XYZ file of C-alpha atoms in Angstrom:
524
model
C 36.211 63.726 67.464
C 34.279 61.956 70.415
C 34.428 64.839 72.319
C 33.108 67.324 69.546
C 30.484 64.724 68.532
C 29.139 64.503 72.006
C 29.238 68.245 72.301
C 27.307 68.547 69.212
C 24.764 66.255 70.248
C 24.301 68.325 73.930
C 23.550 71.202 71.847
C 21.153 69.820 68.724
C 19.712 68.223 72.209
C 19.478 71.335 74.312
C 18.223 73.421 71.358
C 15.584 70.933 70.329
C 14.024 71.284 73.767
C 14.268 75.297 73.567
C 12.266 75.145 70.449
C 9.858 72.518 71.988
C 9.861 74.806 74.897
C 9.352 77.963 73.016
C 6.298 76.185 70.917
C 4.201 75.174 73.379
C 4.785 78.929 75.082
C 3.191 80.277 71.732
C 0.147 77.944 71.461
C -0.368 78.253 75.630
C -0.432 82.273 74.490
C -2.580 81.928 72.360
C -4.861 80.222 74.382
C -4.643 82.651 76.868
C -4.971 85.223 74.194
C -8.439 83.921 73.218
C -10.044 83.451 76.505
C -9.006 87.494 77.110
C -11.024 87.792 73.953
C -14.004 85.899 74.222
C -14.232 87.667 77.710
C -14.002 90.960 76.063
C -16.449 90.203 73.291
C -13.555 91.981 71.111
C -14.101 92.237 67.594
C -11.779 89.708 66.648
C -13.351 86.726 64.555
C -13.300 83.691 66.397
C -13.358 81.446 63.417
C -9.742 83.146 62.909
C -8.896 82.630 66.761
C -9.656 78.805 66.654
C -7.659 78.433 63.296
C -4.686 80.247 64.553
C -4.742 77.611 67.521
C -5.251 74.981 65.549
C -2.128 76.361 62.921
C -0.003 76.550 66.040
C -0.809 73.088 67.284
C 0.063 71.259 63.356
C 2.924 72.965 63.487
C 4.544 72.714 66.906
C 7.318 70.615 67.525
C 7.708 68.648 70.860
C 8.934 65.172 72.056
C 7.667 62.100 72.209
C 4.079 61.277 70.864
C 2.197 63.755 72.276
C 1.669 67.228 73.482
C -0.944 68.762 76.237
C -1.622 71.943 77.491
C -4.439 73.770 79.317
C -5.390 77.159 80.422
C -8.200 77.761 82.678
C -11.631 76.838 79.664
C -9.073 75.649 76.558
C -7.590 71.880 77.032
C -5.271 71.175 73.741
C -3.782 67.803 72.966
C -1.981 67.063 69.874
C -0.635 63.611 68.486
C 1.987 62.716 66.361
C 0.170 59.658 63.851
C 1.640 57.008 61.628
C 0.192 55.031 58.886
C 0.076 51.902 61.274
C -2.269 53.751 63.235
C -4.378 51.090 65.096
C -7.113 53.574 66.999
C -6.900 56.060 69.663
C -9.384 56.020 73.214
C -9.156 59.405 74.874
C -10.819 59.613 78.264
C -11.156 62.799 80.515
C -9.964 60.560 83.427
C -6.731 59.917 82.082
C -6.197 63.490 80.817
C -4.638 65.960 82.978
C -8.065 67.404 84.917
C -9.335 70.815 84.431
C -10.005 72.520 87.980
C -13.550 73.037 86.808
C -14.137 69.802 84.712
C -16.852 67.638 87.063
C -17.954 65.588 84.275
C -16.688 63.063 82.191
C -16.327 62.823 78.221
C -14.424 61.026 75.960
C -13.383 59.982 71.967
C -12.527 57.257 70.588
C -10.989 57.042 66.797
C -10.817 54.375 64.656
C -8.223 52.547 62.569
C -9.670 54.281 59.090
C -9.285 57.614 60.336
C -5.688 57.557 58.298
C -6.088 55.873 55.238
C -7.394 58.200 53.022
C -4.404 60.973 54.209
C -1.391 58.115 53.918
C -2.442 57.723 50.226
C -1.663 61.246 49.847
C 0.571 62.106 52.481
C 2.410 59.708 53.880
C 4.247 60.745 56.514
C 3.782 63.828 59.190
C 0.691 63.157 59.991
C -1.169 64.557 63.366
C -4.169 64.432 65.062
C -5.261 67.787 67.400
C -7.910 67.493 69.952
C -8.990 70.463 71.403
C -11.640 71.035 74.242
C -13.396 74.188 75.245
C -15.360 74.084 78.165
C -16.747 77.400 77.363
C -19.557 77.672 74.518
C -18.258 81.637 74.222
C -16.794 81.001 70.753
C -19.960 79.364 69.434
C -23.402 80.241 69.002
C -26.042 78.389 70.894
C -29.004 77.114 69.169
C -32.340 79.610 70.632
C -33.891 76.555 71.347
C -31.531 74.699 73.064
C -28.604 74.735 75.440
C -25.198 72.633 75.106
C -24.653 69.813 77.458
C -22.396 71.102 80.225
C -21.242 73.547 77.834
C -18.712 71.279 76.541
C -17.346 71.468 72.773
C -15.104 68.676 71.942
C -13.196 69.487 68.689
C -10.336 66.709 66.655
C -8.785 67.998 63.377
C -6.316 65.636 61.249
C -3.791 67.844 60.033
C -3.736 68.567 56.506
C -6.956 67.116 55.151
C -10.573 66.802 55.882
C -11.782 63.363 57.243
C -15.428 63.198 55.941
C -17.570 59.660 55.677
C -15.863 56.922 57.647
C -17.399 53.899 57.537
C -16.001 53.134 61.064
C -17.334 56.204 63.070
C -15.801 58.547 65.567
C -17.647 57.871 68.593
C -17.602 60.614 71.287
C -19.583 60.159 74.345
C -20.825 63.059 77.079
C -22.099 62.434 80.678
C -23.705 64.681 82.663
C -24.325 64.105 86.766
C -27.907 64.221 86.740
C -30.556 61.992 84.462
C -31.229 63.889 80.728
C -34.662 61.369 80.223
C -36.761 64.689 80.360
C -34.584 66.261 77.791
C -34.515 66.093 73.686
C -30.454 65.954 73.233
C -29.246 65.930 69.501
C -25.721 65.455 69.009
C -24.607 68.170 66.560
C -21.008 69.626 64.988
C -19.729 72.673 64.117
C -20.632 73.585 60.205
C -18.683 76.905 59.266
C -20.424 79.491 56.098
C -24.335 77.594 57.908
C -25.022 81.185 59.308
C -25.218 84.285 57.953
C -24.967 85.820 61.717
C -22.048 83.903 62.850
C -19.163 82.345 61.710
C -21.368 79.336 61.510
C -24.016 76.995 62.971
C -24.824 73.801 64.945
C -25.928 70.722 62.085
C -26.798 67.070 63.406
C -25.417 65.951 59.720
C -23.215 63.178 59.692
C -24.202 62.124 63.590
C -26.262 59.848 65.083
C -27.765 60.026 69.253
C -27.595 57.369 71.321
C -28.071 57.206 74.912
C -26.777 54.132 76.422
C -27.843 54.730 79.972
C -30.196 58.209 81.086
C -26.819 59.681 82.084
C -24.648 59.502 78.916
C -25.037 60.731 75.350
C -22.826 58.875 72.846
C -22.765 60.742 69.606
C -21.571 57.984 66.310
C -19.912 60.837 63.694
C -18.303 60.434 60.125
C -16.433 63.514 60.455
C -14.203 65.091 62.418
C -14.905 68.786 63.512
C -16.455 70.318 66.829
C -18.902 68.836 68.553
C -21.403 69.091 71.507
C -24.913 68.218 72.157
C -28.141 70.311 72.363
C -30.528 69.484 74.639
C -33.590 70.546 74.951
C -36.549 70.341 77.895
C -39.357 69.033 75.218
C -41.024 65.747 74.874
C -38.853 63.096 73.112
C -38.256 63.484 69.567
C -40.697 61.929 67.448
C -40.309 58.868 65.473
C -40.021 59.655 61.926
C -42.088 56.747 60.785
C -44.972 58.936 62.524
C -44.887 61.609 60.505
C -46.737 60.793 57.677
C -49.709 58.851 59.347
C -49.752 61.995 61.954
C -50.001 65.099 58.524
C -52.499 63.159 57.058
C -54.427 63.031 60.208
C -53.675 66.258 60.986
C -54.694 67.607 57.183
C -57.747 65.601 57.045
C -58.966 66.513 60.758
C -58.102 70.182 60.117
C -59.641 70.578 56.450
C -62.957 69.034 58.103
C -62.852 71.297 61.179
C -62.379 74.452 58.794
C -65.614 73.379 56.525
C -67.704 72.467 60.015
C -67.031 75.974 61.234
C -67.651 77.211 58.049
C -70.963 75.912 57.927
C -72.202 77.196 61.644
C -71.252 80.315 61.361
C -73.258 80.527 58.335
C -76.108 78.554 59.714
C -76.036 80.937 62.846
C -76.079 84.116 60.519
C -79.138 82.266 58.440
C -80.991 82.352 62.251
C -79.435 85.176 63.870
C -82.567 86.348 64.849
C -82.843 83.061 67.142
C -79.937 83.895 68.983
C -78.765 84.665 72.618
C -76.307 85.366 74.039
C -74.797 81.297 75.151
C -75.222 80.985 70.835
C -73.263 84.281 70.134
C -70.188 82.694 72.587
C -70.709 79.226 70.374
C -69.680 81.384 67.217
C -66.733 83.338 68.617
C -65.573 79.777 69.838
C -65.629 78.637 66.309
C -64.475 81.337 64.797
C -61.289 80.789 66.967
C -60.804 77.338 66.058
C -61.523 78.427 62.325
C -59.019 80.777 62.323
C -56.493 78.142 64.082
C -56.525 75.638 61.648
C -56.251 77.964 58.654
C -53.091 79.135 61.008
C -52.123 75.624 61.682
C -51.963 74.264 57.867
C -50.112 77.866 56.671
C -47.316 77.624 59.369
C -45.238 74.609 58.012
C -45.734 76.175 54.629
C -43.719 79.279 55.274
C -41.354 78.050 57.552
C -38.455 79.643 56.388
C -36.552 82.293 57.982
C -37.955 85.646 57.494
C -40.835 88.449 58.412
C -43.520 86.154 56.937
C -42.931 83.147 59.140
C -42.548 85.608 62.518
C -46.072 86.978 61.560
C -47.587 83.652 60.776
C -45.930 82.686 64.112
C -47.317 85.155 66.193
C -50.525 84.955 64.166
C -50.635 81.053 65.406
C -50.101 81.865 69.039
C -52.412 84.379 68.986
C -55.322 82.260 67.632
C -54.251 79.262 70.048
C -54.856 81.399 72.846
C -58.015 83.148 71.774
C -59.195 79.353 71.165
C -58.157 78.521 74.758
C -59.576 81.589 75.994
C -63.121 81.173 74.838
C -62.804 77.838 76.226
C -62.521 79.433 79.326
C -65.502 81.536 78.226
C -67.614 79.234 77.526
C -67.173 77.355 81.223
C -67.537 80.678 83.098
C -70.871 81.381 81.181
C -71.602 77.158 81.579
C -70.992 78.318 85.534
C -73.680 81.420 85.337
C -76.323 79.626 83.151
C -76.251 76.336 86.410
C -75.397 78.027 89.318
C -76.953 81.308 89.427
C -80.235 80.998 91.676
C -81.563 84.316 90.473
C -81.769 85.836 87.052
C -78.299 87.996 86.941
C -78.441 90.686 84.171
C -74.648 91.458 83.053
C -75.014 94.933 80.600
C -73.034 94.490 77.788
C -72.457 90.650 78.774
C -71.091 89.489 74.989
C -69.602 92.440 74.080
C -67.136 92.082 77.556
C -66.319 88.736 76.914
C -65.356 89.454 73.391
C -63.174 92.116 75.337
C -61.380 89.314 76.971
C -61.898 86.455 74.644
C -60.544 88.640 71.833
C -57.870 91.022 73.812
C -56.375 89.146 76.226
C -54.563 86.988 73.643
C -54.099 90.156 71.601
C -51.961 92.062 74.346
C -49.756 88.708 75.056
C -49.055 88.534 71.750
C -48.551 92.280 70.845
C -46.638 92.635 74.292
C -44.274 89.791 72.982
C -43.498 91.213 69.266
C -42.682 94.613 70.948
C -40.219 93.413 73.316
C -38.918 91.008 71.200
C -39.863 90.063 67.874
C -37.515 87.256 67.146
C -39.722 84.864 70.181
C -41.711 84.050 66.313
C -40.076 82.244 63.540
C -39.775 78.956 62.236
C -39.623 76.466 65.112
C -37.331 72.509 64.808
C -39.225 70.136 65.688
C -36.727 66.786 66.061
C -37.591 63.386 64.638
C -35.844 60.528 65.552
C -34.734 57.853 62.407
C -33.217 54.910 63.413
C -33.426 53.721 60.378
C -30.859 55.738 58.572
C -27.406 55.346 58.145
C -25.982 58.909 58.376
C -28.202 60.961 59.965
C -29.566 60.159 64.164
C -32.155 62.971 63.904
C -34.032 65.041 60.837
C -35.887 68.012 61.881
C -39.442 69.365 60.404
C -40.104 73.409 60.823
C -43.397 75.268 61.130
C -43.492 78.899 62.337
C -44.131 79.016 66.107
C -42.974 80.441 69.280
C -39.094 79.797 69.509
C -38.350 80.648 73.102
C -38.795 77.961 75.677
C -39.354 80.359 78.280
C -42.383 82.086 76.823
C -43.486 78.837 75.316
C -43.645 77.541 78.725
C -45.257 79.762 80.574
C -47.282 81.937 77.137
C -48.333 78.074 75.781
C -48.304 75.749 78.488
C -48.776 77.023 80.870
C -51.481 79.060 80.160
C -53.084 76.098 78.530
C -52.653 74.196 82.048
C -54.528 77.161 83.915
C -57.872 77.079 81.229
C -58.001 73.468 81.208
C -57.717 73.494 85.082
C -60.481 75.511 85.171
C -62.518 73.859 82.692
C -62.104 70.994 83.860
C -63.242 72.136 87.509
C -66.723 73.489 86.063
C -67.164 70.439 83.956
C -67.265 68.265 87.214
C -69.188 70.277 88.830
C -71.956 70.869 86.377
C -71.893 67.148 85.529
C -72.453 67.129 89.993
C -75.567 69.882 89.544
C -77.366 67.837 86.428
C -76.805 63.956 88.518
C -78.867 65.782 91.176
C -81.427 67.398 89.083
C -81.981 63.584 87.243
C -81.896 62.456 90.793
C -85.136 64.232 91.676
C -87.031 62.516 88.586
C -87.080 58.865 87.192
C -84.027 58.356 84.346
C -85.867 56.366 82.086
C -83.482 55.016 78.743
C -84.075 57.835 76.047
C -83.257 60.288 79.312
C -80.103 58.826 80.502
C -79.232 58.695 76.667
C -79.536 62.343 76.332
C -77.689 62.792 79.276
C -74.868 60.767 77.786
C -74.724 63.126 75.301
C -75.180 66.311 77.384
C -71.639 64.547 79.260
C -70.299 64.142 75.611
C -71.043 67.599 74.665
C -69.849 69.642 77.497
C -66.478 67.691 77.478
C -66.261 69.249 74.026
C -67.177 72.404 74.521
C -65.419 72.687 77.355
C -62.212 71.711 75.378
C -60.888 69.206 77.666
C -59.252 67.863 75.355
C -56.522 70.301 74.868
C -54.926 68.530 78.578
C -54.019 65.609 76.281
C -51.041 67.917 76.086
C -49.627 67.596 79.360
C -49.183 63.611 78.545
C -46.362 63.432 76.079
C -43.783 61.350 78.254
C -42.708 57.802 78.528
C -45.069 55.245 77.720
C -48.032 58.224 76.936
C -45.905 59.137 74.470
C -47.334 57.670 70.815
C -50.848 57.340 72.449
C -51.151 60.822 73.447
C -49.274 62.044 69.890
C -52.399 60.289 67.939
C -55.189 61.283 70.661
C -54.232 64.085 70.981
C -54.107 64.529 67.082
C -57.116 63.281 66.470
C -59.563 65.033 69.358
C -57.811 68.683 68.184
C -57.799 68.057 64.717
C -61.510 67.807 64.678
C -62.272 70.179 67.278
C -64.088 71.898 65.553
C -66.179 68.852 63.584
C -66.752 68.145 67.306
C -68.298 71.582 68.027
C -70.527 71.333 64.838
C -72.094 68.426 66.181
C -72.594 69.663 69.289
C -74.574 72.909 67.754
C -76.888 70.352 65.597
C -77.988 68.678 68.537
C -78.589 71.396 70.722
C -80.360 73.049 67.615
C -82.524 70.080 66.721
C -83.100 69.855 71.136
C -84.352 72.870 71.044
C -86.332 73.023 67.686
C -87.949 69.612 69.634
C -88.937 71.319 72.419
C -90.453 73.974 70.309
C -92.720 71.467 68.445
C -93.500 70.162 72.253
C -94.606 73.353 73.123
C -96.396 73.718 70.180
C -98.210 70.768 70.509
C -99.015 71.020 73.705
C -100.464 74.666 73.290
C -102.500 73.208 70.264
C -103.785 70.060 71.975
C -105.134 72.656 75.188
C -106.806 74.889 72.829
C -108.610 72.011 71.041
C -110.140 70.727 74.608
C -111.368 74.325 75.628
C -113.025 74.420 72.624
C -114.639 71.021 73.104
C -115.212 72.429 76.748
């Protein structure tokens, strides 16, 4: 009977390891099976390829406590749980190394992960990690990119773990510093997206970044996650927000009524116009149509043909308001520096040419080759103040690609206010050595003050306030910047009352002066 029981126990032995054996073959197929697929771009769902792996892995059998297995993007590690689970640290360098892996992640699970499945099931429980260094079976975010391309998925088999009070902390590091990136740790949310099988949510997640290397992302859940990052300022507090719409309401409402009212006042004394007054008005009619743009685009920030034409409608009126800008300093340039009188035909009507078309062709240009650059545009707020959620997001309907929002916003932004900013000095050069020539006596130097004041201004200088929003310049520049834009166009109003009341002064003056002569010919 020895003999036959120790035979018996060679074979339950040798088959056991067969079927362990013949398990992990299936899920290391399967793997393989879904990298030939994502390859391919084959019409097989990947929502159904990631479940079938993570079917295979519940119900594999193998030895001991754990199982790994890798193919050349899929790592897969599954663990056999108990209810006296105590925690679990998983680090990439005590895993088994993919060939391409140069960066290090990890997770780390906590004691409550089990309690709610050993009250229901008490036994057979298992934990599956899975990591895909590819982001092939995901959709990125059009705004974003994922952080090395790493997804780091853990399911508990048999049950959803949802709202620990004792987080799953999973931490990413990348070689290089992220401090000029926005990162947002985010998981996988199946049924979020009517184009895919679903979307990336920062629900349930909060961002931390213990040193400018490493993103640690605290999660009540488990599921699939990975971070977006994002080459943008740093998110803004969400404290800020309300302070910064008011602002932003008041400023803008104000700016719309200024413009309002010297448009009107120019058409009530058209016939007093030239040609430096006719540029004024296209300016404000720029920033007039900008605001109205600016307080619509949060309102219809919701996915859809409305929000891509207030989006593109935005851009466009941002860069006719930069491009008059421009305008006004090249016709600033002629109006100081020409020595003799230089008679342009057509001079307004070719400016409105470019003031008005320039922008129009970008923005045409863009909707033709690709429509979808407009729509409603995340912008991420930080709340550390919240329990469950690291970051909230606010929408308005702007450009969505970073590439033409680089180069279509800022950059062409950088290159008006470069220019501007060149003329301004060197008009402010030309009028200190006109004043040189004469005595600067207090009401003088006082008007020049304002002249200074006023061409800044007009010049819209303060549109580089932009270029500022890093590191410590961050909050200041947020409000400054806020503020000075908001009422760009109360700003402008001002500046058209004093140069209107200047030159209705000098027209008295001359008056006067013509009167007073007359009178002592007469007495002559």
């Amino acid at each position: 009977m020895d003999r036959w029981g120790a035979l018996f126990f060679c074979l339950c032995l040798v088959t056991s390891q067969s079927g362990t054996a013949e398990s992990s073959r299936d899920v290391l197929r399967w793997m393989e099976t879904m990298e030939v697929a994502a390859k391919k771009r084959t019409l097989i769902s990947f929502a159904d390829l990631i479940h079938g792996l993570e079917s295979r892995l519940l119900n594999a059998s193998f030895g001991g406590h754990n199982l790994s297995l890798r193919t050349q993007t899929i790592q897969t590690l599954a663990f056999k749980l108990g209810c006296n689970f105590a925690g679990l640290s998983l680090r990439s360098d005590a895993l088994e190394r993919v060939p391409q892996t140069q960066v290090r992640h990890s997770m780390q699970f906590p004691a409550e992960l089990t309690q709610d499945a050993c009250r229901t099931r008490p036994r057979d429980l298992r934990l599956m990690c899975i990591y895909f260094l590819t982001t092939r079976f995901f959709k990125k975010d059009i705004n974003s990119s994922l952080l090395n391309d790493y997804v780091l998925g853990a399911q508990l088999g048999h049950g959803h773990v949802n709202n620990l009070s004792d987080r799953v902390n999973i931490s990413f590091w990348h070689n290089q510093s992220l401090e000029s990136y926005t990162v947002t740790c985010v998981f996988w949310k199946e049924g979020a997206s009517k184009d895919h099988w679903g979307a990336w949510s920062p629900e349930g997640c909060i961002t931390e970044q213990p040193s400018p290397s490493q993103v640690l992302c605290r999660c009540n859940h488990l599921t699939y996650f990975a971070v977006l990052m994002q080459l943008s300022p740093a998110p803004i507090p969400a404290e800020l927000l309300a302070p910064l719409t008011y602002i932003s309401l008041v400023g803008c409402s104000i700016s719309i009524v200024a413009s309002l009212l010297t448009v009107l006042l120019h058409f009530h004394a058209r016939k007093q116009s030239d040609s430096t007054t006719r540029i004024h008005m296209n300016l404000h009619v720029s920033v007039l149509l900008l605001n109205v743009a600016f307080l619509l685009s949060p309102v219809w920030a919701v996915p859809g043909s409305a929000c891509t034409v207030l989006g593109a409608t935005l851009h466009y009126t941002l860069l006719s308001c930069l491009t008059w800008t421009a305008v006004e300093g090249f016709n600033l340039y002629l109006l100081l520096g020409r020595v003799y009188n230089v008679y342009i035909r057509r001079y307004v009507l070719k400016l409105c040419a470019v003031g008005w078309g320039i922008p129009a062709f970008l923005v045409l240009l863009l909707l033709a080759v690709k429509s979808s650059v407009y729509g409603p545009h995340r912008i991420p707020l930080s709340d550390s103040q919240r329990n469950g959620t690291g970051f909230q997001n606010m929408s308005i309907c702007w450009v969505r690609s970073p590439g033409v929002h680089s180069v279509l916003v800022m950059g062409y932004g950088g290159l008006t206010s470069l220019f501007n900013l060149v003329v301004l000095i060197w008009a402010l050069r030309v009028l200190r050595r006109l004043r040189a020539q004469e005595n600067a006596p207090g009401p003088r130097a006082c008007r020049d003050t304002v002249t200074v004041l006023g061409l800044t201004v007009l010049l819209g200088t303060t549109w580089a306030l932009a270029f500022f929003s890093f590191g410590v310049f961050l909050l200041p520049q947020l409000f400054l910047f806020t503020i000075f834009n908001s009422l760009y166009g109360f700003f402008l109003f001002l500046w058209f009352c004093s140069q209107r009341c200047r030159s209705e002064a000098k027209a008295e003056a001359g008056m006067e002066a013509f009167s007073s002569s007359q009178t002592m010919q007469a007495g002559l």
